[in-house]
């Protein structure tokens, strides 16, 4: 869509003083998000915010390969005015969960709420507690992981804490349940970096059960209990759940806390671990 002196040039073309650049904007109608009829589990809603219990497998916002069946598409179907809130591609979204992570999320329904919540997440002025089933036993009952996080030097789709430069990432963890080969952890985030919990636990040597990107598959094959080994091989996503979200309401500044109960698949795994003592 860009021309130099009336001609289309290759990307490597060097622009010089005196040349005239012209361009045409893409058809705006083609960028409008399509509403989706997907039903959402709404934990709370008012004119400012909506709090959702996101199921595993639901993508938060449109991206390559998925432009229709996302949380954003379902939100603008329910709240059409949200389409003008924040980013055009991901309206109302101030934080996100991975596709295969379940749990509680908040979205903004107007611009004032959007900027207030975005600032809150930027400064980490909120409470975020996760539950995860990981492999192995932790070295002590609780701890704090503080590292840098950045893109993996080889696999750019992954993140890593074994880097020399990056952004600060802090995760506090506490043991909730212990079995012979797995542990249930409660994790509180001080920061909210991409894949933070998954990276931290993997780099500690305790990847999350079902997390194929960060070592979960390798550990699944190494399990000693054959019943547990067969069980976890059937798991299709990381056993990570956003359990608690605490925020200040953008209008009233009242502290609100929302809880998402453990989903069916994580409850089933815990029940199996209790049954076999895994």
Coordinates of C-alpha atoms in Angstrom, one line a residue:
X1 CA 0.0 0.0 0.0
X2 CA 3.0 2.3 0.1
X3 CA 4.5 3.9 -3.0
X4 CA 7.6 6.0 -3.6
X5 CA 7.2 8.6 -6.3
X6 CA 4.2 6.7 -7.5
X7 CA 5.9 3.3 -7.7
X8 CA 5.8 0.2 -5.5
X9 CA 9.3 -0.5 -4.2
X10 CA 10.9 -3.5 -2.6
X11 CA 11.2 -3.5 1.3
X12 CA 15.0 -3.0 1.0
X13 CA 14.6 0.2 -1.1
X14 CA 16.5 3.1 0.4
X15 CA 14.4 6.3 0.7
X16 CA 16.2 9.5 0.0
X17 CA 15.5 13.2 0.6
X18 CA 13.1 14.7 -1.9
X19 CA 11.2 11.5 -2.6
X20 CA 7.4 11.5 -2.1
X21 CA 5.8 8.7 -0.2
X22 CA 2.1 8.0 -0.5
X23 CA 0.0 5.3 1.1
X24 CA -3.6 4.2 1.4
X25 CA -5.2 3.0 4.7
X26 CA -6.6 -0.6 4.7
X27 CA -10.4 -1.0 4.5
X28 CA -11.4 -0.4 8.2
X29 CA -14.5 -2.5 7.8
X30 CA -12.3 -5.6 7.2
X31 CA -10.7 -5.2 10.6
X32 CA -13.9 -5.1 12.6
X33 CA -14.1 -8.1 15.0
X34 CA -16.9 -10.5 14.4
X35 CA -19.1 -11.2 17.4
X36 CA -19.3 -14.8 18.7
X37 CA -22.2 -16.6 20.2
X38 CA -20.0 -18.5 22.6
X39 CA -21.4 -18.5 26.1
X40 CA -19.3 -17.1 28.9
X41 CA -19.2 -17.9 32.6
X42 CA -19.6 -14.4 34.1
X43 CA -18.5 -14.0 37.7
X44 CA -19.3 -10.3 38.0
X45 CA -20.4 -7.4 35.7
X46 CA -21.3 -3.8 36.0
X47 CA -21.0 -0.8 33.7
X48 CA -17.3 -0.6 34.2
X49 CA -15.9 -4.1 34.3
X50 CA -16.7 -7.8 33.6
X51 CA -15.1 -10.7 35.3
X52 CA -14.9 -14.0 33.5
X53 CA -14.1 -17.5 34.5
X54 CA -12.1 -18.6 31.4
X55 CA -12.2 -22.3 30.5
X56 CA -9.1 -24.0 29.2
X57 CA -8.8 -24.0 25.4
X58 CA -10.3 -20.5 24.9
X59 CA -8.0 -18.0 23.3
X60 CA -8.2 -14.5 24.8
X61 CA -7.9 -12.3 21.7
X62 CA -7.8 -12.8 18.0
X63 CA -4.4 -13.7 16.4
X64 CA -2.9 -15.8 13.6
X65 CA -5.1 -18.8 12.9
X66 CA -8.0 -17.7 15.2
X67 CA -9.9 -14.5 14.5
X68 CA -13.5 -15.5 15.5
X69 CA -13.8 -17.9 18.4
X70 CA -12.0 -16.0 21.1
X71 CA -12.9 -14.4 24.4
X72 CA -12.9 -11.0 22.8
X73 CA -15.3 -12.0 20.1
X74 CA -17.7 -13.3 22.8
X75 CA -17.3 -10.2 24.9
X76 CA -18.2 -7.8 22.0
X77 CA -21.3 -9.9 21.2
X78 CA -22.5 -9.5 24.8
X79 CA -21.3 -5.8 25.2
X80 CA -21.1 -4.2 21.7
X81 CA -19.8 -0.9 23.1
X82 CA -16.6 -2.7 24.2
X83 CA -15.4 -2.8 20.6
X84 CA -14.3 0.9 21.0
X85 CA -12.5 0.3 24.4
X86 CA -8.7 0.2 24.2
X87 CA -6.9 -1.7 21.4
X88 CA -8.9 -2.3 18.2
X89 CA -7.5 -5.8 18.0
X90 CA -8.1 -6.7 21.6
X91 CA -10.7 -4.3 23.0
X92 CA -11.2 -4.3 26.8
X93 CA -8.3 -6.6 27.4
X94 CA -5.9 -5.4 30.2
X95 CA -4.3 -8.8 31.0
X96 CA -4.4 -12.3 29.5
X97 CA -4.2 -16.0 30.3
X98 CA -2.6 -18.5 28.0
X99 CA -5.0 -20.5 25.8
X100 CA -4.6 -23.6 27.9
X101 CA -4.7 -21.9 31.3
X102 CA -8.0 -21.6 33.0
X103 CA -9.3 -19.2 35.6
X104 CA -10.5 -15.7 36.5
X105 CA -9.9 -12.6 34.3
X106 CA -11.2 -9.1 34.2
X107 CA -11.9 -6.9 31.2
X108 CA -12.8 -3.2 30.9
X109 CA -16.2 -2.1 29.6
X110 CA -15.3 1.6 29.1
X111 CA -12.2 3.7 28.4
X112 CA -11.9 5.1 32.0
X113 CA -11.9 1.5 33.3
X114 CA -9.5 0.4 30.7
X115 CA -6.8 2.9 31.5
X116 CA -7.3 2.5 35.3
X117 CA -7.0 -1.3 35.1
X118 CA -4.1 -1.2 32.7
X119 CA -2.2 1.0 35.1
X120 CA -3.0 -1.3 37.9
X121 CA -1.6 -4.3 36.1
X122 CA 1.4 -2.3 35.0
X123 CA 2.3 -1.4 38.6
X124 CA 1.2 -4.8 39.9
X125 CA -1.3 -3.2 42.3
X126 CA -3.6 -6.3 42.4
X127 CA -3.7 -9.8 43.8
X128 CA -3.2 -12.8 41.5
X129 CA -3.1 -16.3 43.0
X130 CA -2.7 -19.5 40.9
X131 CA -3.0 -23.2 41.6
X132 CA -0.7 -25.7 39.8
X133 CA 0.1 -29.4 39.9
X134 CA 3.8 -29.8 39.2
X135 CA 6.2 -32.8 39.1
X136 CA 8.3 -33.8 42.0
X137 CA 8.6 -32.4 45.6
X138 CA 9.6 -28.9 46.4
X139 CA 12.8 -28.4 48.5
X140 CA 10.9 -26.6 51.3
X141 CA 7.3 -25.7 52.2
X142 CA 7.4 -22.3 50.5
X143 CA 9.7 -20.0 48.6
X144 CA 10.2 -17.0 46.4
X145 CA 11.6 -17.1 42.8
X146 CA 13.1 -13.8 41.5
X147 CA 14.7 -13.9 38.1
X148 CA 14.8 -12.1 34.8
X149 CA 12.6 -13.4 32.0
X150 CA 13.1 -12.9 28.3
X151 CA 12.6 -14.8 25.0
X152 CA 14.4 -18.1 24.8
X153 CA 17.6 -17.6 22.8
X154 CA 16.9 -20.4 20.5
X155 CA 13.1 -21.0 20.5
X156 CA 11.6 -17.6 20.2
X157 CA 8.1 -18.8 21.0
X158 CA 9.2 -19.8 24.5
X159 CA 10.4 -17.7 27.4
X160 CA 13.3 -18.4 29.7
X161 CA 14.6 -17.2 33.1
X162 CA 18.2 -18.3 32.2
X163 CA 19.0 -15.1 30.5
X164 CA 21.4 -12.2 31.0
X165 CA 18.9 -9.5 30.2
X166 CA 15.2 -9.3 30.5
X167 CA 12.3 -8.1 32.7
X168 CA 12.1 -8.8 36.5
X169 CA 9.8 -11.7 37.3
X170 CA 8.9 -12.7 40.9
X171 CA 6.8 -15.7 41.9
X172 CA 6.0 -16.7 45.5
X173 CA 5.0 -20.3 46.0
X174 CA 3.6 -22.4 48.8
X175 CA 3.0 -26.2 49.0
X176 CA -0.6 -27.1 49.4
X177 CA -0.5 -30.9 48.9
X178 CA 2.2 -33.4 48.4
X179 CA 2.1 -36.9 46.8
X180 CA 5.0 -39.2 46.0
X181 CA 5.7 -37.8 42.5
X182 CA 3.6 -34.6 42.3
X183 CA 2.9 -31.4 44.3
X184 CA 0.0 -29.0 44.4
X185 CA 1.2 -25.4 44.7
X186 CA -0.4 -22.1 45.5
X187 CA 1.5 -19.3 43.6
X188 CA 1.2 -15.6 44.1
X189 CA 2.5 -13.3 41.4
X190 CA 4.4 -10.1 42.2
X191 CA 4.8 -9.6 38.4
X192 CA 2.9 -10.9 35.5
X193 CA 5.3 -11.8 32.7
X194 CA 4.5 -14.1 29.8
X195 CA 4.6 -17.7 30.9
X196 CA 6.1 -16.7 34.2
X197 CA 4.9 -19.5 36.4
X198 CA 5.5 -22.1 33.8
X199 CA 9.0 -20.9 33.2
X200 CA 9.9 -20.5 36.9
X201 CA 8.7 -24.0 37.8
X202 CA 10.3 -25.6 34.8
X203 CA 13.7 -23.9 35.4
X204 CA 13.5 -25.1 39.1
X205 CA 13.1 -28.7 37.8
X206 CA 9.4 -28.9 38.6
X207 CA 7.5 -28.4 35.4
X208 CA 3.7 -28.3 35.5
X209 CA 1.9 -31.5 34.7
X210 CA 0.7 -31.4 31.1
X211 CA 3.0 -28.5 30.0
X212 CA 4.5 -29.8 26.8
X213 CA 6.4 -26.6 26.1
X214 CA 8.3 -26.4 29.3
X215 CA 9.3 -30.0 30.1
X216 CA 6.1 -31.6 31.2
X217 CA 6.2 -34.4 28.5
X218 CA 9.7 -35.5 29.4
X219 CA 8.7 -35.8 33.1
X220 CA 5.5 -37.6 32.3
X221 CA 7.5 -40.5 30.7
X222 CA 9.8 -40.7 33.7
X223 CA 7.0 -41.3 36.3
X224 CA 7.5 -44.4 38.3
X225 CA 3.9 -45.2 39.0
X226 CA 2.4 -46.8 35.8
X227 CA -1.2 -45.7 36.6
X228 CA -0.1 -42.1 37.1
X229 CA 2.0 -42.3 34.0
X230 CA -0.9 -43.4 31.9
X231 CA -3.2 -40.8 33.5
X232 CA -0.9 -37.8 32.8
X233 CA -0.2 -38.9 29.3
X234 CA -3.9 -38.2 28.6
X235 CA -3.8 -34.7 29.9
X236 CA -4.0 -32.2 27.0
X237 CA -3.1 -28.9 28.8
X238 CA -0.9 -27.5 31.6
X239 CA -2.5 -28.0 35.1
X240 CA -2.4 -24.3 35.9
X241 CA -5.4 -22.3 37.1
X242 CA -5.9 -18.6 37.9
X243 CA -7.7 -19.1 41.2
X244 CA -8.0 -15.6 42.7
X245 CA -8.0 -12.1 41.3
X246 CA -8.1 -9.1 43.5
X247 CA -8.5 -5.6 42.1
X248 CA -9.5 -2.1 43.0
X249 CA -12.7 -1.1 41.2
X250 CA -11.8 1.6 38.6
X251 CA -14.8 3.8 39.7
X252 CA -15.4 3.2 43.4
X253 CA -11.8 2.1 44.3
X254 CA -13.3 -0.6 46.4
X255 CA -11.2 -3.8 46.7
X256 CA -12.9 -6.7 45.0
X257 CA -11.8 -10.3 45.1
X258 CA -13.0 -13.0 42.7
X259 CA -12.5 -16.7 43.0
X260 CA -12.6 -19.4 40.2
X261 CA -13.0 -22.9 41.5
X262 CA -10.7 -25.6 40.2
X263 CA -11.9 -26.9 36.8
X264 CA -13.0 -30.5 36.3
X265 CA -9.7 -31.8 34.8
X266 CA -7.6 -30.5 37.6
X267 CA -10.0 -31.9 40.2
X268 CA -9.9 -35.3 38.4
X269 CA -6.1 -35.3 38.5
X270 CA -6.0 -34.5 42.2
X271 CA -8.6 -37.2 42.9
X272 CA -6.4 -39.7 41.0
X273 CA -3.3 -38.6 42.9
X274 CA -5.2 -39.1 46.2
X275 CA -6.4 -42.5 45.0
X276 CA -3.0 -43.9 44.0
X277 CA -0.8 -41.9 46.3
X278 CA 1.0 -40.5 43.3

